[in-house]
PDB file of C-alpha atoms in Angstrom:
ATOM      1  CA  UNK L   1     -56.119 -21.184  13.913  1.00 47.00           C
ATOM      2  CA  UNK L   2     -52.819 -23.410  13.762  1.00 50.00           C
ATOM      3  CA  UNK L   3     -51.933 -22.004  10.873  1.00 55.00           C
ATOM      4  CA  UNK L   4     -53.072 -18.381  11.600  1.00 53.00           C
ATOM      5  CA  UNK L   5     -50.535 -18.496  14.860  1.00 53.00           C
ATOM      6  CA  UNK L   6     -47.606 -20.599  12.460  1.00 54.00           C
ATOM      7  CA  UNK L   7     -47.628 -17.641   9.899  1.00 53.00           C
ATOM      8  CA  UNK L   8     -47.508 -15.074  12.773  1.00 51.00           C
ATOM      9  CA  UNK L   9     -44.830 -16.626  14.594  1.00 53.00           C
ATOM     10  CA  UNK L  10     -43.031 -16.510  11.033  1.00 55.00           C
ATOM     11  CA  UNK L  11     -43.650 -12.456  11.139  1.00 57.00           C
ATOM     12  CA  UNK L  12     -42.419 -11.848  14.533  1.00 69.00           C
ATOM     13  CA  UNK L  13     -39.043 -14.366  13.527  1.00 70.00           C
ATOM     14  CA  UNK L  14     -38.567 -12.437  10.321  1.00 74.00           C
ATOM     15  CA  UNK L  15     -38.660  -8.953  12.308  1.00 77.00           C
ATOM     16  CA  UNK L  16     -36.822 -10.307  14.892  1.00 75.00           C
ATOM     17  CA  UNK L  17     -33.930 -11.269  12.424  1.00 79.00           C
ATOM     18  CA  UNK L  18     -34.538  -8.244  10.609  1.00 80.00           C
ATOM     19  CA  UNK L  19     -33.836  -6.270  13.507  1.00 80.00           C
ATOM     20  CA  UNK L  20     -31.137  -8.317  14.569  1.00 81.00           C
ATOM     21  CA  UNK L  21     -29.384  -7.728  11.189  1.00 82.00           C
ATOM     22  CA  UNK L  22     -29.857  -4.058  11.751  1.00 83.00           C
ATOM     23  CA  UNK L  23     -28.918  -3.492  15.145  1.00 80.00           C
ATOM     24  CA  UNK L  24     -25.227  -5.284  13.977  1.00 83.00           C
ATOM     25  CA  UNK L  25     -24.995  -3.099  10.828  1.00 85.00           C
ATOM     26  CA  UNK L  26     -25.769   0.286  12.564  1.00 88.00           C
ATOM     27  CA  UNK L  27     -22.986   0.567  14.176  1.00 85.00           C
ATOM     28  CA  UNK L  28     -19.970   0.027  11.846  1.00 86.00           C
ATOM     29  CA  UNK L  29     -22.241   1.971   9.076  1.00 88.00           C
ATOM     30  CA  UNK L  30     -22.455   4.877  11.427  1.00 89.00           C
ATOM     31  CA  UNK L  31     -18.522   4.708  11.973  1.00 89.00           C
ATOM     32  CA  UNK L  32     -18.255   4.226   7.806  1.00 89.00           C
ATOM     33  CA  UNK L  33     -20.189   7.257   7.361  1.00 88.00           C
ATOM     34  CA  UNK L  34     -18.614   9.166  10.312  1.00 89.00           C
ATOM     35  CA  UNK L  35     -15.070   8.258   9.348  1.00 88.00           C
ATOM     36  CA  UNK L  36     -15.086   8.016   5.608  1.00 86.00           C
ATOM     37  CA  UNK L  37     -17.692   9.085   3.584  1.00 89.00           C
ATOM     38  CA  UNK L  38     -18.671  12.594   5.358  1.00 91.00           C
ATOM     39  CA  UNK L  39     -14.453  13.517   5.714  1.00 89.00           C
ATOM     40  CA  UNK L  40     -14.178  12.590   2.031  1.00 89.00           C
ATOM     41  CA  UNK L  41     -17.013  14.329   0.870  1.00 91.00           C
ATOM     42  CA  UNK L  42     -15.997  17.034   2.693  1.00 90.00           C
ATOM     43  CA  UNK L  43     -12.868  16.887   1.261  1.00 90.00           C
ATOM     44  CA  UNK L  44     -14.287  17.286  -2.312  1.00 91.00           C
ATOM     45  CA  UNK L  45     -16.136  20.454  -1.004  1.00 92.00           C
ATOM     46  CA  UNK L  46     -13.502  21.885  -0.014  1.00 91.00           C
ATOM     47  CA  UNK L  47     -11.430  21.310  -3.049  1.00 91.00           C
ATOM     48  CA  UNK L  48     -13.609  24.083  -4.863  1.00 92.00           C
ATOM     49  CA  UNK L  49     -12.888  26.604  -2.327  1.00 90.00           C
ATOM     50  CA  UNK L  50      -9.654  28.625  -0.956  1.00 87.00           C
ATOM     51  CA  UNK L  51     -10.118  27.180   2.520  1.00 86.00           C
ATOM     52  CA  UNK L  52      -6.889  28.279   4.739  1.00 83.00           C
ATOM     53  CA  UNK L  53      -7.705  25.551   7.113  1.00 78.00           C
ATOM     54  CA  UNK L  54      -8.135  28.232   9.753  1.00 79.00           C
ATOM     55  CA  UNK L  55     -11.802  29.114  10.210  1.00 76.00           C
ATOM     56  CA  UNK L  56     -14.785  28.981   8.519  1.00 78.00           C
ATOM     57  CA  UNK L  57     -13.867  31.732   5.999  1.00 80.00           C
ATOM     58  CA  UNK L  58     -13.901  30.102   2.558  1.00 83.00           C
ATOM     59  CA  UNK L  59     -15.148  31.242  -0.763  1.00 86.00           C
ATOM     60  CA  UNK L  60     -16.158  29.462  -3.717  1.00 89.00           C
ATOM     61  CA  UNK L  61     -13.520  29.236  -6.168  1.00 86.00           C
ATOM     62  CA  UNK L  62     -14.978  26.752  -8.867  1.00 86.00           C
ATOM     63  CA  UNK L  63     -12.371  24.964 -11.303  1.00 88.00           C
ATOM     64  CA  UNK L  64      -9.799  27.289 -10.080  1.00 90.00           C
ATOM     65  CA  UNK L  65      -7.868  24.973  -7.529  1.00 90.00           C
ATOM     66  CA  UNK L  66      -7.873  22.013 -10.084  1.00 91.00           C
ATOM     67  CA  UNK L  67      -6.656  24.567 -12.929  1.00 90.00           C
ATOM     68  CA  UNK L  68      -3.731  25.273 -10.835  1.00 89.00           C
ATOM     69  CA  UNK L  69      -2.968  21.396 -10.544  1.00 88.00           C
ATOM     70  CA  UNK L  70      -2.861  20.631 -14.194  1.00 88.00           C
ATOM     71  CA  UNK L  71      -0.874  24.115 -15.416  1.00 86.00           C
ATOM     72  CA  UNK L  72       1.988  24.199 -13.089  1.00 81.00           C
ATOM     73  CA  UNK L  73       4.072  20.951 -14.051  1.00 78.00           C
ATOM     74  CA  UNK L  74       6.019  20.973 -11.258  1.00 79.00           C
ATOM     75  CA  UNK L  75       3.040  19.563  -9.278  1.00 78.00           C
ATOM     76  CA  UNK L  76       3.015  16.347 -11.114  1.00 82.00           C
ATOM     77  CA  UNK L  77       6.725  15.830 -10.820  1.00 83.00           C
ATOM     78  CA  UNK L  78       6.499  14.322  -7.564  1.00 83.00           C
ATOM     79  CA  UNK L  79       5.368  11.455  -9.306  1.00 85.00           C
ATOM     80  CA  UNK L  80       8.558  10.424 -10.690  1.00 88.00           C
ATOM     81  CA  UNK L  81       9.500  10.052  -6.845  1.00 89.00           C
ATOM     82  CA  UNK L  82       6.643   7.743  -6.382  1.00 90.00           C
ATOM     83  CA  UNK L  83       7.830   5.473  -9.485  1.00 90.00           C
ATOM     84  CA  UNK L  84      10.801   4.215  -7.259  1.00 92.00           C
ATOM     85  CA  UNK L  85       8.216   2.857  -4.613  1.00 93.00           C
ATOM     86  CA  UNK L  86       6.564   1.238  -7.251  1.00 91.00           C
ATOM     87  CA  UNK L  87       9.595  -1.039  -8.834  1.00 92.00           C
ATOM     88  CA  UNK L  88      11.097  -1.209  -5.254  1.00 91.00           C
ATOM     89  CA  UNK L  89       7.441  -2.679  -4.294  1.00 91.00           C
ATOM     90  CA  UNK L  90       7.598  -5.175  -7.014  1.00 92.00           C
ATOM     91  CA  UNK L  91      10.737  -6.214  -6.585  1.00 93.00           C
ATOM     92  CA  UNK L  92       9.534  -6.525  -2.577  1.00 93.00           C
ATOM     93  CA  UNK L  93       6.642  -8.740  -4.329  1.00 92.00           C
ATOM     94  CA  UNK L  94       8.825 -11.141  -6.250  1.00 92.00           C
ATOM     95  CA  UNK L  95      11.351 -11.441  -3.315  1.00 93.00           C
ATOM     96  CA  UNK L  96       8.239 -11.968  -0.947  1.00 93.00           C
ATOM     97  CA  UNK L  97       6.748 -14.797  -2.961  1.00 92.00           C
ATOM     98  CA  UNK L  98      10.287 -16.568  -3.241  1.00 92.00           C
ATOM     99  CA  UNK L  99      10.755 -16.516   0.546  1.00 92.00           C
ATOM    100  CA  UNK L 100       7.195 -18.007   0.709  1.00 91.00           C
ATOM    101  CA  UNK L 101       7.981 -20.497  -1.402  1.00 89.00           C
ATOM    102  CA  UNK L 102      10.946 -21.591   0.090  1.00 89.00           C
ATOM    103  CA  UNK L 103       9.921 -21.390   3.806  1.00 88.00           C
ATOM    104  CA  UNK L 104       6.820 -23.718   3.098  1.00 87.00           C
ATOM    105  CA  UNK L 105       9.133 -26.548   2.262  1.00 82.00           C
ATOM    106  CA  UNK L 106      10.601 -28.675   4.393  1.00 79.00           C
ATOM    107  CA  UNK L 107      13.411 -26.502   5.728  1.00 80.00           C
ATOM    108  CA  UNK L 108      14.973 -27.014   9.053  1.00 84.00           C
ATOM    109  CA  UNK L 109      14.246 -23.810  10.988  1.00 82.00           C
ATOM    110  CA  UNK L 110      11.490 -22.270   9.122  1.00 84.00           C
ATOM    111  CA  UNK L 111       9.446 -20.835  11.547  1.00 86.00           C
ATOM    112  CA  UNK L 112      12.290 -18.660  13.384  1.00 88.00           C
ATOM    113  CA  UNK L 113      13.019 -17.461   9.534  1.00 87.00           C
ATOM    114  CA  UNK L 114       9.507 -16.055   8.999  1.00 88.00           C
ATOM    115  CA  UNK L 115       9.864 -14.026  12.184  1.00 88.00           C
ATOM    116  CA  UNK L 116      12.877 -12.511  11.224  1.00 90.00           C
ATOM    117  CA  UNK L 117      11.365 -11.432   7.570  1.00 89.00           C
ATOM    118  CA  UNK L 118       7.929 -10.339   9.316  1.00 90.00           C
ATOM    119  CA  UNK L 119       9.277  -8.598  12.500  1.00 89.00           C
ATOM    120  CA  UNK L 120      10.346  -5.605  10.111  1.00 89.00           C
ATOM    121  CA  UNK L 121       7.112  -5.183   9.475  1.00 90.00           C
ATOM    122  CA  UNK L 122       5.863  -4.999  13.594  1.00 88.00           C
ATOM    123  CA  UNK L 123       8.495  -2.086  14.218  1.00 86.00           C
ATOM    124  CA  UNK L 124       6.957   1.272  14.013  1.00 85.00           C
ATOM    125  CA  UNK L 125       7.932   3.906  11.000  1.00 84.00           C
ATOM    126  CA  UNK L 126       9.423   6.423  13.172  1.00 87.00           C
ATOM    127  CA  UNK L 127      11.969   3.375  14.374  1.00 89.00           C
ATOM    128  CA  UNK L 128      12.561   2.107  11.159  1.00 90.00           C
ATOM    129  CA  UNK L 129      13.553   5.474  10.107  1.00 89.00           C
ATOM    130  CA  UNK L 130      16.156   6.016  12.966  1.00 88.00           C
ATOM    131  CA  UNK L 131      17.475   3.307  12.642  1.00 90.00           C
ATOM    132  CA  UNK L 132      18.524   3.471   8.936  1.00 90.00           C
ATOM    133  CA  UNK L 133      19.513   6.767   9.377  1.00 88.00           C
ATOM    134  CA  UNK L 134      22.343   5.106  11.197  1.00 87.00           C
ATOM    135  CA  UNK L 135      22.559   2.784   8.146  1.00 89.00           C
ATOM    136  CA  UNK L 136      22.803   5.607   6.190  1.00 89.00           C
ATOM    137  CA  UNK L 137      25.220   8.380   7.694  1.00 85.00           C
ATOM    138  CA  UNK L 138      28.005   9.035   5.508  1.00 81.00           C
ATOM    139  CA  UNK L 139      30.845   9.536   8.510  1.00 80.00           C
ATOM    140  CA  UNK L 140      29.343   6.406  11.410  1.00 81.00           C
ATOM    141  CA  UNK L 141      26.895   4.464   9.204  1.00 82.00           C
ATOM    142  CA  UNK L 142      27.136   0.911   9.459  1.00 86.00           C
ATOM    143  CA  UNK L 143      26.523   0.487   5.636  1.00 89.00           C
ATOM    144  CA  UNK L 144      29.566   2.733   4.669  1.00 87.00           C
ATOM    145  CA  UNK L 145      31.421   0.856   7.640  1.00 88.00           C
ATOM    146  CA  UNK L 146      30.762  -2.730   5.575  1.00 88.00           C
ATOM    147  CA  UNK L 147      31.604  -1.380   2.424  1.00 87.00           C
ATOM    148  CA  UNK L 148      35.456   0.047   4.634  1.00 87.00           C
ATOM    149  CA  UNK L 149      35.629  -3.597   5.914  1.00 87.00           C
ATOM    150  CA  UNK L 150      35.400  -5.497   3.374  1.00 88.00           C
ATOM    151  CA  UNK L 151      37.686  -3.172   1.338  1.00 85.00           C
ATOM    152  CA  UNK L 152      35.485  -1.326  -1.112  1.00 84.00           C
ATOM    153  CA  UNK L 153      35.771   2.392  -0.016  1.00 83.00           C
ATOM    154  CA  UNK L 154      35.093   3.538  -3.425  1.00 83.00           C
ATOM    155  CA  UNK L 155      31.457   2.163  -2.898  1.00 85.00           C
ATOM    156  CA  UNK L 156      30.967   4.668  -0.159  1.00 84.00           C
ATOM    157  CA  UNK L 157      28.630   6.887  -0.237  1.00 85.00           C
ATOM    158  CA  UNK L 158      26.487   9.631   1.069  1.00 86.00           C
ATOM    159  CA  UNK L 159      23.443   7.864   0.771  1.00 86.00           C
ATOM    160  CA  UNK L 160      21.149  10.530   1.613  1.00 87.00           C
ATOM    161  CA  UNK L 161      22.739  13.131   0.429  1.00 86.00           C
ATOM    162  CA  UNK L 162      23.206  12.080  -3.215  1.00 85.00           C
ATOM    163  CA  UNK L 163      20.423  13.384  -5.074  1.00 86.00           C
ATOM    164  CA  UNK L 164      20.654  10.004  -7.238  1.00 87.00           C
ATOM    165  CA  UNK L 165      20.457   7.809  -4.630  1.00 88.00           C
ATOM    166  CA  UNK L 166      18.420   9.261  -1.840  1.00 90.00           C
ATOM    167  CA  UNK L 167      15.131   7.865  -3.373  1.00 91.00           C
ATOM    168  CA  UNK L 168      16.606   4.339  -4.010  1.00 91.00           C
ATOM    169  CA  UNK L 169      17.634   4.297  -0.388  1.00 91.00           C
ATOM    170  CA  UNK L 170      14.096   5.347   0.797  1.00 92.00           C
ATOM    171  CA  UNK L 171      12.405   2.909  -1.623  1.00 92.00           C
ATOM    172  CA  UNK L 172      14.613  -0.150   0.186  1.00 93.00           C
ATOM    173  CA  UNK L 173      12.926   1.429   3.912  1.00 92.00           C
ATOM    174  CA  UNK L 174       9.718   0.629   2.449  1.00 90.00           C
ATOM    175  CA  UNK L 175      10.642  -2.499   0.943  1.00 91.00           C
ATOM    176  CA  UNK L 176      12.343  -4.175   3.721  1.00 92.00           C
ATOM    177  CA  UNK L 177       9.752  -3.490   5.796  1.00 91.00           C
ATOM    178  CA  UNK L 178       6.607  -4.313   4.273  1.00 90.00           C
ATOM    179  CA  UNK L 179       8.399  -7.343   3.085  1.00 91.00           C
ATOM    180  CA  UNK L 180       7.717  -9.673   5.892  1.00 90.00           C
ATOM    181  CA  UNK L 181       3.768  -9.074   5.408  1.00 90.00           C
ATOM    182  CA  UNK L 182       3.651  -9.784   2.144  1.00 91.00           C
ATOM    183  CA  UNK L 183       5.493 -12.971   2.417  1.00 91.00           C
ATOM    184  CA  UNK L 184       3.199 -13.739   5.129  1.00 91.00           C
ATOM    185  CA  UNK L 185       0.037 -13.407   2.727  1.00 91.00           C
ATOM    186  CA  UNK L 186       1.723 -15.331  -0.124  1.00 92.00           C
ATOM    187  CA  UNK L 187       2.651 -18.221   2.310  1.00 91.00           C
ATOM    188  CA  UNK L 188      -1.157 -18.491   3.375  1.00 89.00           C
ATOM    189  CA  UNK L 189      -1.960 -18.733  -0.090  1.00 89.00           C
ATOM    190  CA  UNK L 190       0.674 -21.275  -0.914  1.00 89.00           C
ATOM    191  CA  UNK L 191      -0.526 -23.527   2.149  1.00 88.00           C
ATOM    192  CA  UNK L 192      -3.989 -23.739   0.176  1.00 87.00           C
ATOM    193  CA  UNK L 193      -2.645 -25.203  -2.380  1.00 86.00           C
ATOM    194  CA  UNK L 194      -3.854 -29.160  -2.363  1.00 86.00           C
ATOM    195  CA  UNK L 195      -0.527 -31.110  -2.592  1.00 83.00           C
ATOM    196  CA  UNK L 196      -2.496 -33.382  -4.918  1.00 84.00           C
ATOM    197  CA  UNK L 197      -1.004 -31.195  -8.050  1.00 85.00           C
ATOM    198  CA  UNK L 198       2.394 -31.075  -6.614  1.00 83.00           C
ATOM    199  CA  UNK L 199       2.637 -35.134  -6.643  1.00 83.00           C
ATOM    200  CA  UNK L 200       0.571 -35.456 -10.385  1.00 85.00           C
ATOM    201  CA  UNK L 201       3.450 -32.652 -11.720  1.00 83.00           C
ATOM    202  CA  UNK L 202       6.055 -34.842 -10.187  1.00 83.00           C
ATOM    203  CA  UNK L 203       4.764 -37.724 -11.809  1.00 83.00           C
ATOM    204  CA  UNK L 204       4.662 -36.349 -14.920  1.00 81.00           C
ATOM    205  CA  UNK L 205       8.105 -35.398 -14.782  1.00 82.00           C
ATOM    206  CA  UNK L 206       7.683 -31.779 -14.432  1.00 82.00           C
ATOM    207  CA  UNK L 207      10.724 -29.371 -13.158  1.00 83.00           C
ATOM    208  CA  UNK L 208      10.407 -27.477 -10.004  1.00 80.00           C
ATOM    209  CA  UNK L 209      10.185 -24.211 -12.340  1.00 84.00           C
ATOM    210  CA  UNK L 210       7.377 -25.873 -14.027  1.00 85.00           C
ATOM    211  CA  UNK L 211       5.403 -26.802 -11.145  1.00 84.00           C
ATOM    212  CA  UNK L 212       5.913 -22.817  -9.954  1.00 86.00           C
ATOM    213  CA  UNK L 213       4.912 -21.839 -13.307  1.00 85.00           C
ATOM    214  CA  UNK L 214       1.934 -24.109 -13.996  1.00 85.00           C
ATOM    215  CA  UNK L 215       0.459 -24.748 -10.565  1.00 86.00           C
ATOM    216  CA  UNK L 216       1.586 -22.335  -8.017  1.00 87.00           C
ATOM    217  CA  UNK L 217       1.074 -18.984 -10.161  1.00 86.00           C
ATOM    218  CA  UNK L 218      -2.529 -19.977 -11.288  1.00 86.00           C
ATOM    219  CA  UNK L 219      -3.258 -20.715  -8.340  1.00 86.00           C
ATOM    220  CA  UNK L 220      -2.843 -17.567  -6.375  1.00 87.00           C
ATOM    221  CA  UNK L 221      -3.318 -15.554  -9.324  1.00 86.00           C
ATOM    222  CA  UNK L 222      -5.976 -13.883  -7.390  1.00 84.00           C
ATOM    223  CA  UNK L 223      -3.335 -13.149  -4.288  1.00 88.00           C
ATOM    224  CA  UNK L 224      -1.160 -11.894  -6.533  1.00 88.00           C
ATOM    225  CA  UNK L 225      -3.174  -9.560  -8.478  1.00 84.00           C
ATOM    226  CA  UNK L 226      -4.309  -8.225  -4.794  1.00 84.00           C
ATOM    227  CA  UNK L 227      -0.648  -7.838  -4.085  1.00 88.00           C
ATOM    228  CA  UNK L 228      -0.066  -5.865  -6.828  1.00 86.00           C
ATOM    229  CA  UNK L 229      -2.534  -3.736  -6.200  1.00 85.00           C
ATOM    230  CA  UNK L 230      -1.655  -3.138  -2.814  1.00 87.00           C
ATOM    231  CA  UNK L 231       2.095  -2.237  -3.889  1.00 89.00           C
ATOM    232  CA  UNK L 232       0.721   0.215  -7.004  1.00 87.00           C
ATOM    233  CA  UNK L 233      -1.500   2.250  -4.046  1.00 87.00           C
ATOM    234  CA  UNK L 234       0.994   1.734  -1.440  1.00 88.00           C
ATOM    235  CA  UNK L 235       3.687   3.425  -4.173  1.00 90.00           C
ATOM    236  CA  UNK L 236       1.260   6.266  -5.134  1.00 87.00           C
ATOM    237  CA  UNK L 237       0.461   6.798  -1.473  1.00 86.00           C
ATOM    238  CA  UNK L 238       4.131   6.889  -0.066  1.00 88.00           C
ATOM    239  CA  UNK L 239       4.402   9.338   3.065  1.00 88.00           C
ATOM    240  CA  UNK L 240       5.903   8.291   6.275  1.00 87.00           C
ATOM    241  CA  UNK L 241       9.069   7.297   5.235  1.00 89.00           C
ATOM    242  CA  UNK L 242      10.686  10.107   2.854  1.00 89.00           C
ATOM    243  CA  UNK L 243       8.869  12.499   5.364  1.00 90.00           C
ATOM    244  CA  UNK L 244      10.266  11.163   8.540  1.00 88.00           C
ATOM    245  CA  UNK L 245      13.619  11.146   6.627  1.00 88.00           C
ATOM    246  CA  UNK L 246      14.082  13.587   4.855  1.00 86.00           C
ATOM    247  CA  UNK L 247      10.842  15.586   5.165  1.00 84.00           C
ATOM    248  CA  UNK L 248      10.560  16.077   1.564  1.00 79.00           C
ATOM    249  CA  UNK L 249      13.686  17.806   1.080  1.00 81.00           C
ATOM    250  CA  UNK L 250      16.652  16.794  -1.687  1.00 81.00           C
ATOM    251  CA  UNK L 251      14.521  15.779  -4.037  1.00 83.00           C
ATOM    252  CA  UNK L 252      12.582  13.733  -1.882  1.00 86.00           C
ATOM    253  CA  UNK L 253       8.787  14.597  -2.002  1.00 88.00           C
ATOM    254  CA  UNK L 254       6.330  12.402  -3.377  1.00 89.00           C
ATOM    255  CA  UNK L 255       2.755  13.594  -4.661  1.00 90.00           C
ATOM    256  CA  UNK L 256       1.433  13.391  -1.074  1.00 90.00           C
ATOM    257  CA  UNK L 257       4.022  14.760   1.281  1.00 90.00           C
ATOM    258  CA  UNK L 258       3.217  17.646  -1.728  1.00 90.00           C
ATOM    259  CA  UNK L 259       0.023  17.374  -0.406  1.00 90.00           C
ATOM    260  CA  UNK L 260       0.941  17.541   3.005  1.00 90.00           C
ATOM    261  CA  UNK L 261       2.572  20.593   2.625  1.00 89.00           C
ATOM    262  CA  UNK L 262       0.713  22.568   0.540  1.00 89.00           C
ATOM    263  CA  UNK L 263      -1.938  22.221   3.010  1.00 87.00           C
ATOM    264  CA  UNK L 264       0.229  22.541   6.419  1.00 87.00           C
ATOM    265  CA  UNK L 265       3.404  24.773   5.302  1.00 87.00           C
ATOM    266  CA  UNK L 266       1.197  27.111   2.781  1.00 86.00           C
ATOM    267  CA  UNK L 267      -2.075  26.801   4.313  1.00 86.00           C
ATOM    268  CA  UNK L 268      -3.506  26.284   1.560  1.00 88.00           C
ATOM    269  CA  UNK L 269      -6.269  23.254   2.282  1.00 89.00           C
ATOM    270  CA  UNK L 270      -8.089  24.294  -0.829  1.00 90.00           C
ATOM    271  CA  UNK L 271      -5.789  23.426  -2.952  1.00 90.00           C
ATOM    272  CA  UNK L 272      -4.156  20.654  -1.516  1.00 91.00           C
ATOM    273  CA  UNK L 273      -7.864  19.012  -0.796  1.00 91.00           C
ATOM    274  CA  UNK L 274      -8.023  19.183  -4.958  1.00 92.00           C
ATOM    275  CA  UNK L 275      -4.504  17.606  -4.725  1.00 92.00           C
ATOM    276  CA  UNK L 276      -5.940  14.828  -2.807  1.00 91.00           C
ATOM    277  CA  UNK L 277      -8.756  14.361  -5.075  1.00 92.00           C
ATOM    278  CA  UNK L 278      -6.754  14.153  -8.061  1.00 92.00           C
ATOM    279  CA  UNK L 279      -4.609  11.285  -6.246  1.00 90.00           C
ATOM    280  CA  UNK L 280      -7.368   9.236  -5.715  1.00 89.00           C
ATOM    281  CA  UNK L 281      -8.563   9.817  -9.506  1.00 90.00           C
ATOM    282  CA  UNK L 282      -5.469   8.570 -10.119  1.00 88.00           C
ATOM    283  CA  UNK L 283      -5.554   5.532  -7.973  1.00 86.00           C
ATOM    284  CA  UNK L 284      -9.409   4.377  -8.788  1.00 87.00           C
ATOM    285  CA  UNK L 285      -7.533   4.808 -12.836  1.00 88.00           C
ATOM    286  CA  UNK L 286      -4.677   2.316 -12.574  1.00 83.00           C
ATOM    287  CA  UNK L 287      -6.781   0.090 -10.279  1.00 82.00           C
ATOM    288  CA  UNK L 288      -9.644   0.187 -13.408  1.00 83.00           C
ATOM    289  CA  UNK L 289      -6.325  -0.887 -15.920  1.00 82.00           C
ATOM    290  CA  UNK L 290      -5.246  -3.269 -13.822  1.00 76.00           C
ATOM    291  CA  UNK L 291      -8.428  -5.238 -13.112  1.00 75.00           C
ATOM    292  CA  UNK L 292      -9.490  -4.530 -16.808  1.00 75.00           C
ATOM    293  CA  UNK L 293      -6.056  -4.971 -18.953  1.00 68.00           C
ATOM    294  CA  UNK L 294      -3.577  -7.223 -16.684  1.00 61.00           C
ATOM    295  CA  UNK L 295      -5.791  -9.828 -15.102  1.00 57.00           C
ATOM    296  CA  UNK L 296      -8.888  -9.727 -16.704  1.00 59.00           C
ATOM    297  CA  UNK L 297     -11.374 -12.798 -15.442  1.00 52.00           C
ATOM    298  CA  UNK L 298     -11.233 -15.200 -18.831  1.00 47.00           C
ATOM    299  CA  UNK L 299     -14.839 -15.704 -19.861  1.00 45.00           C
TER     300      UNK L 299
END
């Protein structure tokens, strides 16, 4: 009987946990499938229609949208806008992880440094963007005003209107803002770092280059690689900031503020839903090279 009523007791604490484990999953698997799977497989349904985002009035249009992506060339041009967020974001990288390495040191005032480099990253997009566009103007901006001061008016500029230079100012936006979080991850992962290998490298006589090259970068190799990856999707998926700015114009547009107005300006939702579904084809294809070619797991 003892061991009749143990063994039920263990039923009715398994289906208790059981149903514990399931009441706590419900809910954020309801709000996954609400939020993300349904909108993006709706998204690839409508991709193969000529939805005007107005209605329910579509018909099925096959291949046709995705044909139209891959024989007009000008589609894919975009792209070379989104290449300047990408070196701007690894330069943002490298800078990141040398403020993090300096500002867990020892060095007097550290703390009130790493809220100036993060608080860029608090303000809101549609600040940011005002306010450089004060950095920015060619007659008043403060940036054309430094380069008057200090006595190199041939530097000057129309920073935004320069078809040259309009993307390279719009990739330092993103940079210098995102900056601050980045640094913020990379000190975390420093701080992890048992000091133990710091003191055997300094015993052995190696530089401080060396113990940055042999101890630190192994060591948040993994960080790093999620860095990375965070700067090639962040530089695929620019948006706010050349919109807000510039709203595409000048030479400005990357793949998704295409995207954005194909579907909003041409109403053409069709179409751009097969643009978005080509971006993230893209993505999921340099995330596969990266995890596959540049940091492969050694076996």
């Amino acid at each position: 009987m003892e061991s009749e009523e143990q063994r039920m007791n263990q039923l009715s604490y398994k289906a208790q946990r059981r149903l514990i484990l399931f009441g706590f999953l419900i809910v954020p698997v309801a709000l996954c499938l609400t939020f993300s799977y349904y909108p993006a497989a709706s998204l690839i349904y409508y991709s193969f229609t000529d939805w005007t985002g107005t209605g329910w009035d579509m018909n099925w249009v096959g291949l046709d949208n995705y044909k139209q992506i891959f024989t007009e060339p000008e589609v894919f041009l975009a792209l070379k806008n989104n290449a300047y967020y990408f070196v701007g974001g690894l330069i943002q990288v490298a800078l990141s992880l040398w403020f993090a390495v300096i500002l867990t040191s020892r060095l007097k005032g550290r703390y009130g440094f790493r809220v100036m480099l993060f608080l860029p990253y608090v303000l809101h997009s549609v600040a940011t963007v005002i306010m450089f566009k004060n950095v920015y103007h060619l007659d008043y901006g403060s940036l054309n005003s430094l380069l008057r001061t200090i006595g190199l008016e041939s530097w000057q500029q129309s920073w935004l209107g320069n078809p040259h230079l309009v993307n390279v100012s719009l990739a330092f936006i993103s940079m210098w803002k995102y900056m601050g979080l980045n640094m913020v991850i990379f000190i975390g992962a420093l701080q992890s770092i048992p000091s133990d290998l710091y003191e055997a490298g300094s015993i052995d006589g190696a530089s401080g280059w060396q113990k940055f090259r042999y101890i630190t970068v192994p060591s948040i190799k993994s960080v790093l690689s999620l860095m990375l990856l965070l700067t090639l999707t962040g530089a695929l998926e620019a948006f706010d900031i050349p919109y807000i700015m510039m709203l595409g114009a000048n030479g400005t547009s990357t793949f998704v503020v295409q995207t954005v107005d194909t579907a909003f300006k041409y109403q053409s939702f069709g179409l751009a839903s097969a643009m978005a579904v080509v971006l993230l084809i893209i993505v999921i294809f340099f995330i596969i090279i990266q995890r596959k070619v540049l940091f492969r797991e050694e076996r």
